[in-house]
Tab-separated table of C-alpha atoms and ligand atoms in Angstrom:
chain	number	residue	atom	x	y	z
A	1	UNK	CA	56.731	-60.487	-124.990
A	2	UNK	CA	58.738	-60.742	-127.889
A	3	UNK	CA	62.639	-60.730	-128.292
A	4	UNK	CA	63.768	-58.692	-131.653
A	5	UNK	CA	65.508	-61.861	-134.138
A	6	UNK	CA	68.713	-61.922	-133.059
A	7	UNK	CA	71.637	-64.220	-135.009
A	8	UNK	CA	73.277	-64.977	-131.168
A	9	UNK	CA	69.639	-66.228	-129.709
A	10	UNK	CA	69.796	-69.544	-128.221
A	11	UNK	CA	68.131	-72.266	-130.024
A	12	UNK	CA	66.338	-74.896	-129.465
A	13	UNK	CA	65.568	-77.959	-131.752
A	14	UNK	CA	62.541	-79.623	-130.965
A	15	UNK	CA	61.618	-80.819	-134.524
A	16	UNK	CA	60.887	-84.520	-133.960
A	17	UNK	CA	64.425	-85.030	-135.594
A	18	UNK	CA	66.799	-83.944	-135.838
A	19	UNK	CA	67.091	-83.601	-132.303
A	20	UNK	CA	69.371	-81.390	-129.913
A	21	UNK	CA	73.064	-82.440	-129.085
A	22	UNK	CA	75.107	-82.645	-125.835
A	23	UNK	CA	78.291	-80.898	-126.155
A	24	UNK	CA	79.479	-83.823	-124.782
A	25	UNK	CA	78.934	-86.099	-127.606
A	26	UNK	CA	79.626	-83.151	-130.316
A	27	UNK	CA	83.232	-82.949	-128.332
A	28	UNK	CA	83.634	-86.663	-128.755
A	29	UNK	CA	83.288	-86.576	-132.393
A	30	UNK	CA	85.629	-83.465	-133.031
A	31	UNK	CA	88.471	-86.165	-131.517
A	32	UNK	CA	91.042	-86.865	-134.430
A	33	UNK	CA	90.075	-89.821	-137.436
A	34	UNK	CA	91.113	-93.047	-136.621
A	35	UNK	CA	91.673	-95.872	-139.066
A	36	UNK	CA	88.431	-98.332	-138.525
A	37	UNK	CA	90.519	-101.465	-139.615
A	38	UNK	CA	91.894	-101.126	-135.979
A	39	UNK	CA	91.959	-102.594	-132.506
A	40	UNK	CA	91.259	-99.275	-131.349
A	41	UNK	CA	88.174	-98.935	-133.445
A	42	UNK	CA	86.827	-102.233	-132.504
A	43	UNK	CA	86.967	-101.873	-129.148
A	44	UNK	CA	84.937	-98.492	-129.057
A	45	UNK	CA	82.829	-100.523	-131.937
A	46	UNK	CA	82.358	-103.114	-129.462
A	47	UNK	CA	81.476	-101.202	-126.828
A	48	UNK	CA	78.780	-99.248	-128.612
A	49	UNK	CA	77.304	-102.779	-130.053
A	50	UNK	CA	76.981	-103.850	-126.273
A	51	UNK	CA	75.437	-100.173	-125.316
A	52	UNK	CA	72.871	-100.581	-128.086
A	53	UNK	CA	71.499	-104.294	-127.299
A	54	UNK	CA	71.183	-102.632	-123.594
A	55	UNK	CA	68.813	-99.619	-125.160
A	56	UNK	CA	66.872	-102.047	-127.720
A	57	UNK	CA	67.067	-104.649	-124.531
A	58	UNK	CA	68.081	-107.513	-126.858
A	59	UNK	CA	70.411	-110.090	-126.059
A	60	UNK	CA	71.076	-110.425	-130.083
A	61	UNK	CA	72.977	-108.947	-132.572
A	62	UNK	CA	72.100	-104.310	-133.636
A	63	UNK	CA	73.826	-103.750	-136.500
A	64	UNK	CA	74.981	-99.867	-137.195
A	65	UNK	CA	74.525	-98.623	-140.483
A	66	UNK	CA	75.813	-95.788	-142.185
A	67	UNK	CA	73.174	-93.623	-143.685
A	68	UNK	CA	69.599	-92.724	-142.050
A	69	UNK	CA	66.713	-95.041	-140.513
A	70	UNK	CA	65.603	-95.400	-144.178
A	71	UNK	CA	68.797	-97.193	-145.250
A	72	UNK	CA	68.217	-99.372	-142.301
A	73	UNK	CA	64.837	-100.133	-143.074
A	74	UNK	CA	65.064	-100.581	-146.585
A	75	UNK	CA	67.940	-102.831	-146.213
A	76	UNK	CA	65.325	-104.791	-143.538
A	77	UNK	CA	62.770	-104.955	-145.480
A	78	UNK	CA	64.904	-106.596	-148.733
A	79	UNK	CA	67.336	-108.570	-146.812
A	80	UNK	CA	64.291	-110.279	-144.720
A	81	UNK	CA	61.458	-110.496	-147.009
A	82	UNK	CA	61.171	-113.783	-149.246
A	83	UNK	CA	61.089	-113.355	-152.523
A	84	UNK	CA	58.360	-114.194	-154.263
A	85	UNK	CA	56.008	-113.838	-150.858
A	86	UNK	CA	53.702	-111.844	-149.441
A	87	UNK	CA	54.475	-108.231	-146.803
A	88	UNK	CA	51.819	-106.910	-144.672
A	89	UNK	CA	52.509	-103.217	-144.255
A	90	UNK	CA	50.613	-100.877	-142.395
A	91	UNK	CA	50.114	-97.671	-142.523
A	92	UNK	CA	48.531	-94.714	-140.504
A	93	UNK	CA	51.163	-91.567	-141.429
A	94	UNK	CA	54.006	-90.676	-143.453
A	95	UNK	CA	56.218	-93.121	-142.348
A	96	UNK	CA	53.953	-96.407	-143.169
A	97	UNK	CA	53.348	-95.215	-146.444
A	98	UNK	CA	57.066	-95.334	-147.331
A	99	UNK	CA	58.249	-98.585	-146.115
A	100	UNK	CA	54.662	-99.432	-149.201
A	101	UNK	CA	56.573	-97.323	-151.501
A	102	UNK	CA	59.945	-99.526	-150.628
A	103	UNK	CA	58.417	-102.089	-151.407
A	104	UNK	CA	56.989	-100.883	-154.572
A	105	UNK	CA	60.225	-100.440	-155.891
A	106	UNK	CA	61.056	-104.088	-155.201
A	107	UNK	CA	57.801	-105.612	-156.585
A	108	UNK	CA	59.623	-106.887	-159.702
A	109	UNK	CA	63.064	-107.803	-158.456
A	110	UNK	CA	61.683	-109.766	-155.257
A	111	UNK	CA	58.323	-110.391	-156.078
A	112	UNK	CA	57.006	-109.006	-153.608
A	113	UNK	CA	52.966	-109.060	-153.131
A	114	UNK	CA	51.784	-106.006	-150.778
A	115	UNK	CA	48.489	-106.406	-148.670
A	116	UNK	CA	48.450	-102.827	-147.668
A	117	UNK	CA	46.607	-102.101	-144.114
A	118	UNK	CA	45.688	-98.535	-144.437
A	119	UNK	CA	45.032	-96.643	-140.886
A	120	UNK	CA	43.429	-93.679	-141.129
A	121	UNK	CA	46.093	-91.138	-140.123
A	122	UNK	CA	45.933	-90.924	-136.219
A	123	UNK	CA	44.875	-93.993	-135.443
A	124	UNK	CA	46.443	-97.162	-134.137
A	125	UNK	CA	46.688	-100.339	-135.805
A	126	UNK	CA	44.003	-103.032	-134.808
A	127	UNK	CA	46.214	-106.595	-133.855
A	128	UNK	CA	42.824	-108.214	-134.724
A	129	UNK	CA	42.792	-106.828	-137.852
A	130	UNK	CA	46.343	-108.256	-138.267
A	131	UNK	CA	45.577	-111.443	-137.046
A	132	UNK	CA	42.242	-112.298	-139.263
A	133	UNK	CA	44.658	-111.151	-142.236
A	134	UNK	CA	47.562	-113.741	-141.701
A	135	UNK	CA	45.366	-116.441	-141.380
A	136	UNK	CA	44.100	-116.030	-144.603
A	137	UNK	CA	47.182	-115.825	-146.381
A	138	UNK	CA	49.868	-118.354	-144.774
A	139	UNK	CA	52.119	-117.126	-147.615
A	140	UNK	CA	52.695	-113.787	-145.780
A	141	UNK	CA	56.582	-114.094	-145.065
A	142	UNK	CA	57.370	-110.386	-143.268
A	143	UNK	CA	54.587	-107.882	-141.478
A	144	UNK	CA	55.995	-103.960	-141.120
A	145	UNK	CA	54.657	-101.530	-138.675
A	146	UNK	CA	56.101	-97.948	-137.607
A	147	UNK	CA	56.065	-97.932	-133.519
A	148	UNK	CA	55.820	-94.262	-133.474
A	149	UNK	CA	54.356	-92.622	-135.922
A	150	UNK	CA	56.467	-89.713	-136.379
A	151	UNK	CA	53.764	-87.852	-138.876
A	152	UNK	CA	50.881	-88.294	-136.820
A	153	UNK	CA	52.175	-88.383	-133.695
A	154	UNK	CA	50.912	-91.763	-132.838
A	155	UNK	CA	51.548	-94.412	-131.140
A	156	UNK	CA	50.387	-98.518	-131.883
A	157	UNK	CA	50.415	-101.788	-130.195
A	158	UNK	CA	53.686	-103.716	-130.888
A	159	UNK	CA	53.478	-105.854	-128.238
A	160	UNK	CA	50.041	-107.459	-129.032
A	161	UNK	CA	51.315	-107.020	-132.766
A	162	UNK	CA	54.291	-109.295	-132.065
A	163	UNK	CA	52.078	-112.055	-130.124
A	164	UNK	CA	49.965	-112.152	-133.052
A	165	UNK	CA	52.855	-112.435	-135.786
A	166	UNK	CA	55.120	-114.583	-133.768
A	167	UNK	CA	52.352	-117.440	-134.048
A	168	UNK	CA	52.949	-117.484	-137.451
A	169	UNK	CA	55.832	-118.171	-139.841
A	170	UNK	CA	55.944	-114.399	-140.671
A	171	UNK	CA	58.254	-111.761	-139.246
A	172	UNK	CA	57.524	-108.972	-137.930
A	173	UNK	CA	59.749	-105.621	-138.418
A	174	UNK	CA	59.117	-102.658	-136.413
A	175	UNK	CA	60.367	-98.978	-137.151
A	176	UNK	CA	61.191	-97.624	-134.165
A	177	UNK	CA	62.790	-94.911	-135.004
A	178	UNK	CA	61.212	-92.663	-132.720
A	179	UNK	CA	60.373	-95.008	-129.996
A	180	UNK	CA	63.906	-97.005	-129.244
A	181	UNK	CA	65.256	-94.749	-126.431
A	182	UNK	CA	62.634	-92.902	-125.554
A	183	UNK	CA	59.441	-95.477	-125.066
A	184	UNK	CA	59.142	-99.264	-124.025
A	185	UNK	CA	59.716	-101.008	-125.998
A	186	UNK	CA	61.313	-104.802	-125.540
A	187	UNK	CA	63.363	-106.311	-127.896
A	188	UNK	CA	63.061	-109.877	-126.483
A	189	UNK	CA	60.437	-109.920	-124.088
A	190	UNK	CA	57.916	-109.002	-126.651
A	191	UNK	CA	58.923	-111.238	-129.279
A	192	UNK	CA	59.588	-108.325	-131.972
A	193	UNK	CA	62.460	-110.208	-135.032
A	194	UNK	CA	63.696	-106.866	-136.325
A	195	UNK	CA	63.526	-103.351	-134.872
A	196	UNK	CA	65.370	-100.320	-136.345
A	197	UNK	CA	66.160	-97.110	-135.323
A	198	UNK	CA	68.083	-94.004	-136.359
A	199	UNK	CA	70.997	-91.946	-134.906
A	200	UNK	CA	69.179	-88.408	-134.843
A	201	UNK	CA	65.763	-89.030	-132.829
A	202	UNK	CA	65.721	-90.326	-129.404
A	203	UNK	CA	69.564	-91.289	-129.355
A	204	UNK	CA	71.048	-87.920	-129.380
A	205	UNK	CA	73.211	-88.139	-132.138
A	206	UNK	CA	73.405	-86.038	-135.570
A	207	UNK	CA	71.838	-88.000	-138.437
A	208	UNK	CA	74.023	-90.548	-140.208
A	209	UNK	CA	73.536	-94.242	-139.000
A	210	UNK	CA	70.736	-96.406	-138.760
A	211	UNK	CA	70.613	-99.077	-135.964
A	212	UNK	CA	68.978	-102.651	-137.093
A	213	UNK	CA	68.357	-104.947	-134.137
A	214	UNK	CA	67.915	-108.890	-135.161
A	215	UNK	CA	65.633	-111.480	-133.315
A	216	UNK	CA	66.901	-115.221	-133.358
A	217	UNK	CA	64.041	-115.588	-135.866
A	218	UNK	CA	65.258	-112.851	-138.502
A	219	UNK	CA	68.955	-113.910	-138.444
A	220	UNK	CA	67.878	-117.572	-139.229
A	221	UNK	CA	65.875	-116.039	-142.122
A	222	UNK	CA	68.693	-114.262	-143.349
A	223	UNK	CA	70.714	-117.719	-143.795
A	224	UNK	CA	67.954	-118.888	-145.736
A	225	UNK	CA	66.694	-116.285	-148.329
A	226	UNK	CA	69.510	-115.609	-151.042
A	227	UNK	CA	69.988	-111.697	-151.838
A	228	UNK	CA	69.052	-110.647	-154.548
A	229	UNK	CA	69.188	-107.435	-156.500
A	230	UNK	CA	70.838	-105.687	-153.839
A	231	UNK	CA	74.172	-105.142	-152.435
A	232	UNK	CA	75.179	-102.459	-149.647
A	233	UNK	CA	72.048	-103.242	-148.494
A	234	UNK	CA	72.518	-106.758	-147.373
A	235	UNK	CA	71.942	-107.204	-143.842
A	236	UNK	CA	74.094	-110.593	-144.496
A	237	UNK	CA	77.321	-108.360	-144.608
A	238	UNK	CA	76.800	-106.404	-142.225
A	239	UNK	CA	75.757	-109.277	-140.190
A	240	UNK	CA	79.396	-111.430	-140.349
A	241	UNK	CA	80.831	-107.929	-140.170
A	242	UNK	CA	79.592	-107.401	-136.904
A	243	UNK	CA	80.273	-110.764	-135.244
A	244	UNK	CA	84.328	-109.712	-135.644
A	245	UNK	CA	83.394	-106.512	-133.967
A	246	UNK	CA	83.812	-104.731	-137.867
A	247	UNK	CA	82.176	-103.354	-140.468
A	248	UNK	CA	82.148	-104.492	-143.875
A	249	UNK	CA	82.784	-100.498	-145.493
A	250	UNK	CA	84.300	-97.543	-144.300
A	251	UNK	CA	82.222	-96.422	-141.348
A	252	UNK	CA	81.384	-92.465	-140.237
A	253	UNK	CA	83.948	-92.875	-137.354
A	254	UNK	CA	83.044	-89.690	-136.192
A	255	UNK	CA	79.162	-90.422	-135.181
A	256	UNK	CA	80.332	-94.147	-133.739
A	257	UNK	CA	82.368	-92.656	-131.270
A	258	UNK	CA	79.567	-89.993	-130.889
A	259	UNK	CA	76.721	-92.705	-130.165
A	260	UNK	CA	78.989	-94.668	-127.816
A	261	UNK	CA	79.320	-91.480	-125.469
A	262	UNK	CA	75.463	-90.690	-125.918
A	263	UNK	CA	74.251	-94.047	-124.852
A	264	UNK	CA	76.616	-94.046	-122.047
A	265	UNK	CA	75.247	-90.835	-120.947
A	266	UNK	CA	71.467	-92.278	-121.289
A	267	UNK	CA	72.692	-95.296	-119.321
A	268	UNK	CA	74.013	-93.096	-116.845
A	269	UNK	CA	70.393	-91.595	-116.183
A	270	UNK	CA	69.129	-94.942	-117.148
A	271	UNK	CA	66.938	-96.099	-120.051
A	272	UNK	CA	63.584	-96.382	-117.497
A	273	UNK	CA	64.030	-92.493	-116.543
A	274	UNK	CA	64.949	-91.306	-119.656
A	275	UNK	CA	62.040	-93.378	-121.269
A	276	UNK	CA	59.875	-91.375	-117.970
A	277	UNK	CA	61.008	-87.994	-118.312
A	278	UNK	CA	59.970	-88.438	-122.170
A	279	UNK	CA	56.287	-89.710	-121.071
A	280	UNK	CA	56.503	-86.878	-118.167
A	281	UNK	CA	57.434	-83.840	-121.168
A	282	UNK	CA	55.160	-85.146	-123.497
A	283	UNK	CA	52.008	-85.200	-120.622
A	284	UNK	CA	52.988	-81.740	-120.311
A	285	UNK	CA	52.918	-80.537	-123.513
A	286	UNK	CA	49.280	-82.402	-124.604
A	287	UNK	CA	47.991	-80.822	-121.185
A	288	UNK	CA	49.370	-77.374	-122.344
A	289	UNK	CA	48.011	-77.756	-125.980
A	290	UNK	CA	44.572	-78.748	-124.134
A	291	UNK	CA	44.176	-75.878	-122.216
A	292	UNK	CA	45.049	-73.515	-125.375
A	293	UNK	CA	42.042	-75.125	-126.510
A	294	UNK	CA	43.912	-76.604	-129.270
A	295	UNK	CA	43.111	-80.481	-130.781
A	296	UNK	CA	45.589	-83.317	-130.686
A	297	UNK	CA	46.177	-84.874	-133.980
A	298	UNK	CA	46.234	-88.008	-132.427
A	299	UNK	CA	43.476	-90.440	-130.839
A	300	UNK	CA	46.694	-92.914	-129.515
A	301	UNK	CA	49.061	-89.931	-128.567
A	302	UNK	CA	52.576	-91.204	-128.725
A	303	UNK	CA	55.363	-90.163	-125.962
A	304	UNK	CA	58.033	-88.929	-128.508
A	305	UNK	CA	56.010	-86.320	-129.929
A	306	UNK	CA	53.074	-84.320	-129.793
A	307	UNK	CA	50.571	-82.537	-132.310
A	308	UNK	CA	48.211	-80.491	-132.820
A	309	UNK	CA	46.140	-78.993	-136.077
A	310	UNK	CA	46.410	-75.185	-136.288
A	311	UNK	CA	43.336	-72.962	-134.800
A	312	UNK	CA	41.050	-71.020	-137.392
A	313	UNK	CA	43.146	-68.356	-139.434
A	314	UNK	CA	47.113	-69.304	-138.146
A	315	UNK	CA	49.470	-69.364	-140.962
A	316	UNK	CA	51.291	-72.170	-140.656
A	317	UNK	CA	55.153	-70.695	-142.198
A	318	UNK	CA	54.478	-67.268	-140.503
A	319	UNK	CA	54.019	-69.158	-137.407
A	320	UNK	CA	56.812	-71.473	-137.035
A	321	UNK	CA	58.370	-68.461	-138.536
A	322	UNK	CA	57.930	-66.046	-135.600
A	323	UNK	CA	58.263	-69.077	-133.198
A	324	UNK	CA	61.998	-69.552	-134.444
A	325	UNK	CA	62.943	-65.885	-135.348
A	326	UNK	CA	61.663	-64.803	-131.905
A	327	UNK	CA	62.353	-67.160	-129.285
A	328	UNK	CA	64.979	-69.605	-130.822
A	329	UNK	CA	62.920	-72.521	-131.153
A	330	UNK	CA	62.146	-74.949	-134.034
A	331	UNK	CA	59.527	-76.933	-134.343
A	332	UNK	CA	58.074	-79.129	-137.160
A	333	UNK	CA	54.965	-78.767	-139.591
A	334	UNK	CA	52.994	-81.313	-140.866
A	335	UNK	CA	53.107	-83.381	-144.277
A	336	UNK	CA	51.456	-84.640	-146.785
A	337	UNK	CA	50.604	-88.135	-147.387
A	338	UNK	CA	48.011	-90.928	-149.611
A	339	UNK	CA	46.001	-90.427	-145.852
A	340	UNK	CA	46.008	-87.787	-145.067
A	341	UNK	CA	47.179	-83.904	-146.185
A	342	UNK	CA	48.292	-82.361	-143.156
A	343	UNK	CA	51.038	-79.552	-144.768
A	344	UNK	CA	50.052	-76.074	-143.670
A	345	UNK	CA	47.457	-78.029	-141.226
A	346	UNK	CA	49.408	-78.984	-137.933
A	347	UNK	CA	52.456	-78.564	-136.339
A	348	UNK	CA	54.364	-81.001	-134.042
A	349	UNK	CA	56.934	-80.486	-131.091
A	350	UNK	CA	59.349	-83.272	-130.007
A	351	UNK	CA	59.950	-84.681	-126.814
A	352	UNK	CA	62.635	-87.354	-127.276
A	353	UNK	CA	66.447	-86.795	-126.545
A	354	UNK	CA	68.330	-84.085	-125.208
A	355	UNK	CA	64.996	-82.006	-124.029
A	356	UNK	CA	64.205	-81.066	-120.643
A	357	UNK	CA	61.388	-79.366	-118.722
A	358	UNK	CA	63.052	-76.170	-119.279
A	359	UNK	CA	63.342	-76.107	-123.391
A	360	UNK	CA	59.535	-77.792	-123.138
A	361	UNK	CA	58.564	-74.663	-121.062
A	362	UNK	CA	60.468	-72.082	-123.306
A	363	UNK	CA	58.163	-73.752	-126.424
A	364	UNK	CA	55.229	-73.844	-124.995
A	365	UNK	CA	55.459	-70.560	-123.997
A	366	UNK	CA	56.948	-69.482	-127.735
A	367	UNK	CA	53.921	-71.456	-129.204
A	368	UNK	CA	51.001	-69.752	-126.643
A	369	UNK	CA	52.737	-66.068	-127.389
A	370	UNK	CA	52.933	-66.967	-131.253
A	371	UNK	CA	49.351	-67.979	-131.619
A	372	UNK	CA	48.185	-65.165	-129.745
A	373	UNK	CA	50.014	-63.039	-132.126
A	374	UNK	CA	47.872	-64.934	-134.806
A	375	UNK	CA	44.944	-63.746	-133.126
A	376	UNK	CA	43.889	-66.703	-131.174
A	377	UNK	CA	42.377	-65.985	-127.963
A	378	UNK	CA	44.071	-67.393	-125.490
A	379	UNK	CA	44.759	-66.548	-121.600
A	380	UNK	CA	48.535	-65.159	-121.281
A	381	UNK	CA	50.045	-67.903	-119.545
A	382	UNK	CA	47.487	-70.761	-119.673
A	383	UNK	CA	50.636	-72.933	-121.325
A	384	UNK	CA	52.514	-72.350	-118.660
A	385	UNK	CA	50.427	-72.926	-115.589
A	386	UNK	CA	49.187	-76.278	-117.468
A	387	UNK	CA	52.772	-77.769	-117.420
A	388	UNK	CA	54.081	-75.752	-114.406
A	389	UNK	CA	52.571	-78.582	-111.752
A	390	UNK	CA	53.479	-81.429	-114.247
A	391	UNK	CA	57.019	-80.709	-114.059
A	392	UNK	CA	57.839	-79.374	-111.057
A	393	UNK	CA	56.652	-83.089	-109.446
B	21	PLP	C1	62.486	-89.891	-138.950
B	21	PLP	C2	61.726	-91.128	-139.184
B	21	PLP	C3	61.998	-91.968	-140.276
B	21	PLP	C4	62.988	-91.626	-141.340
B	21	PLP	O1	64.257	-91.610	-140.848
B	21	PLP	P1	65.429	-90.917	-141.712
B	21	PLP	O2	66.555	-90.986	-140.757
B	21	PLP	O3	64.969	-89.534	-142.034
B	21	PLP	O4	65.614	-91.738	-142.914
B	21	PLP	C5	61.286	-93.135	-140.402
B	21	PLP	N1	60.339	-93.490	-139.515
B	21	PLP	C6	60.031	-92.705	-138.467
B	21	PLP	C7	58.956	-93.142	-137.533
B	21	PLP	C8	60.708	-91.498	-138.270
B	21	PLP	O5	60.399	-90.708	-137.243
């Protein structure tokens, strides 16, 4: 079947971000500008602080952030680092490798010492590993991990991760920018001192702010460590800011009011079902890519996403081609990395946000038809009697 490229198709967006929409929350932010040094804008600011500590489950401060999840991690990573110490920062994927190259940028104006933990691309993180390496250097002030790893579709330990680190004078920052909202993961009860997350993954937002959740631990380090080199980026603003319900610059309005009516929407649901239909989409679509006889790129599959590296002979830009041009649906490639180079190699479908069983179907069923277009041989309709059961419990 194949449905001639047509401008009014329906699409779908299930790149592993940006993600999908409700026209709810694209309504809410077409509502007129307000000025943000208002009551009016504090009280929808406050409201959408409260929502957020609800989704990280954190009973501390989430600061909002305008720009992406790599403003908010850089400005993490600087603000809570010491200077003149030690970071521990893993990587298995795309992701890992930046917050290295962050730091790289900083090695001269904070001193910073890397002791890079390279994963091979996906695989998870040993704690041991982790463990072993902070006791041999007490002067390790800040560990960073990614959650999720986006690129690789991968998913590590932070739990045992933050057991280990909280043992030790060190602080452990997570990226969870595609795991807040659409996995488990707990703020408090797991001990994790800073945890970010973007606006256009699992929160269902367009890109533009970057969430930065603070543990008791990371705000008292922030009172002790004097910026330096850096301005916008100083979680210390942003902190006081936020204690008077305000921002310390002009904030994107628009998205604020946006996120407040998205996380009100996942409350509605509730974060445990939203975080189950996620694990319930993504069981689907590794059974479907199974039975097409296709191989996960991922030993630790995460819930968020799900990969696979292309069969013999598929053309990686033809095929995500045809998948868009004739059913409406966008999915991602993969990318190249120090780990791994995975461009032209894979390709990745999300399953965070505003998805449901019936997009999942629709690009399943877009991916089976496309790669039996390719030539791969493949049963018409293996994808969908794989998932069919799955979501129909
Ligand atoms: C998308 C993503 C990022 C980068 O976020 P931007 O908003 O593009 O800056 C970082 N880490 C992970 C795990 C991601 O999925």
């Amino acid at each position: 079947m194949t449905i001639s490229p047509n401008t009014e198709l329906k699409q779908r967006l299930l790149t592993p971000g940006p993600t999908a929409v409700p026209d709810a929350v694209l309504q809410e932010m077409a509502q007129p500008i307000i000025h943000h040094r208002t009551k009016q804008f504090q009280a929808i600011y406050a409201e959408l602080s409260q929502r957020l500590q609800r989704v990280f489950r954190t009973a501390g401060p989430v600061l909002s952030i305008a720009g992406s999840g790599t403003t908010a991690y850089e400005a993490s990573q600087i603000s809570l680092i010491k200077p003149g110490s030690k970071a521990i920062t893993i990587a298995s994927g795309k992701f890992g490798e930046r917050w290295q190259d962050v730091y790289d940028q900083y090695a001269t104006t904070l001193g910073v010492e890397q002791i890079r933990v390279n994963v091979p691309w996906g695989e998870a993180v040993d704690p041991a590993q982790i463990q072993t390496l902070l006791s041999e250097n007490p002067d390790v002030s800040i560990v960073t991990v990614v959650h999720s790893e986006t690129s690789t579709a991968t998913v590590c330990d932070v739990k045992a991760l933050a057991t280990v680190v909280s043992q030790t004078d060190a602080l452990l920052l997570v990226d969870g920018i595609t795991s807040v909202g659409a996995m488990e993961v707990e703020m408090d009860a797991w001990g994790i001192d800073a945890l970010v997350t973007g606006s256009q993954k699992a929160l269902m937002l367009p890109p533009g702010l970057g969430y930065v959740g603070l543990g008791e631990r990371a705000v008292q380090r922030l009172s002790e460590v004097k910026p330096q080199g850096y301005y916008n980026l100083d979680l210390r603003r942003w902190l006081a800011s936020w204690k008077k319900n305000d921002v310390p610059f002009t904030p994107p309005v628009s998205l604020i009011r946006g996120q407040r009516v998205a996380l009100e929407m996942i409350e509605n649901v509730g974060l445990d079902a939203t975080i189950a239909r996620t694990r319930q989409l993504a069981d689907a679509g590794r059974a479907a890519f199974k039975a097409m006889g296709l191989t996960l790129i991922s030993k630790s599959p995460s819930d968020s996403v799900t990969g696979a590296y292309y069969p013999e002979g598929v053309d990686d830009s033809k095929f995500r081609g045809a998948v868009r041009d004739n059913f409406g649906v966008h999915i991602a490639g993969g990318q190249d990395g120090r780990g791994a180079k995975w461009k032209g190699k894979i390709f990745r479908i999300s399953h965070m946000g505003y998805v449901d069983a019936e997009d999942t179907m629709v690009c399943l069923g877009a991916i089976e038809a496309e790669l039996i277009a390719a030539g791969v041989a493949i049963e018409p309709g293996t994808a969908q009697s794989a998932v069919a059961p799955m979501l129909n419990e």
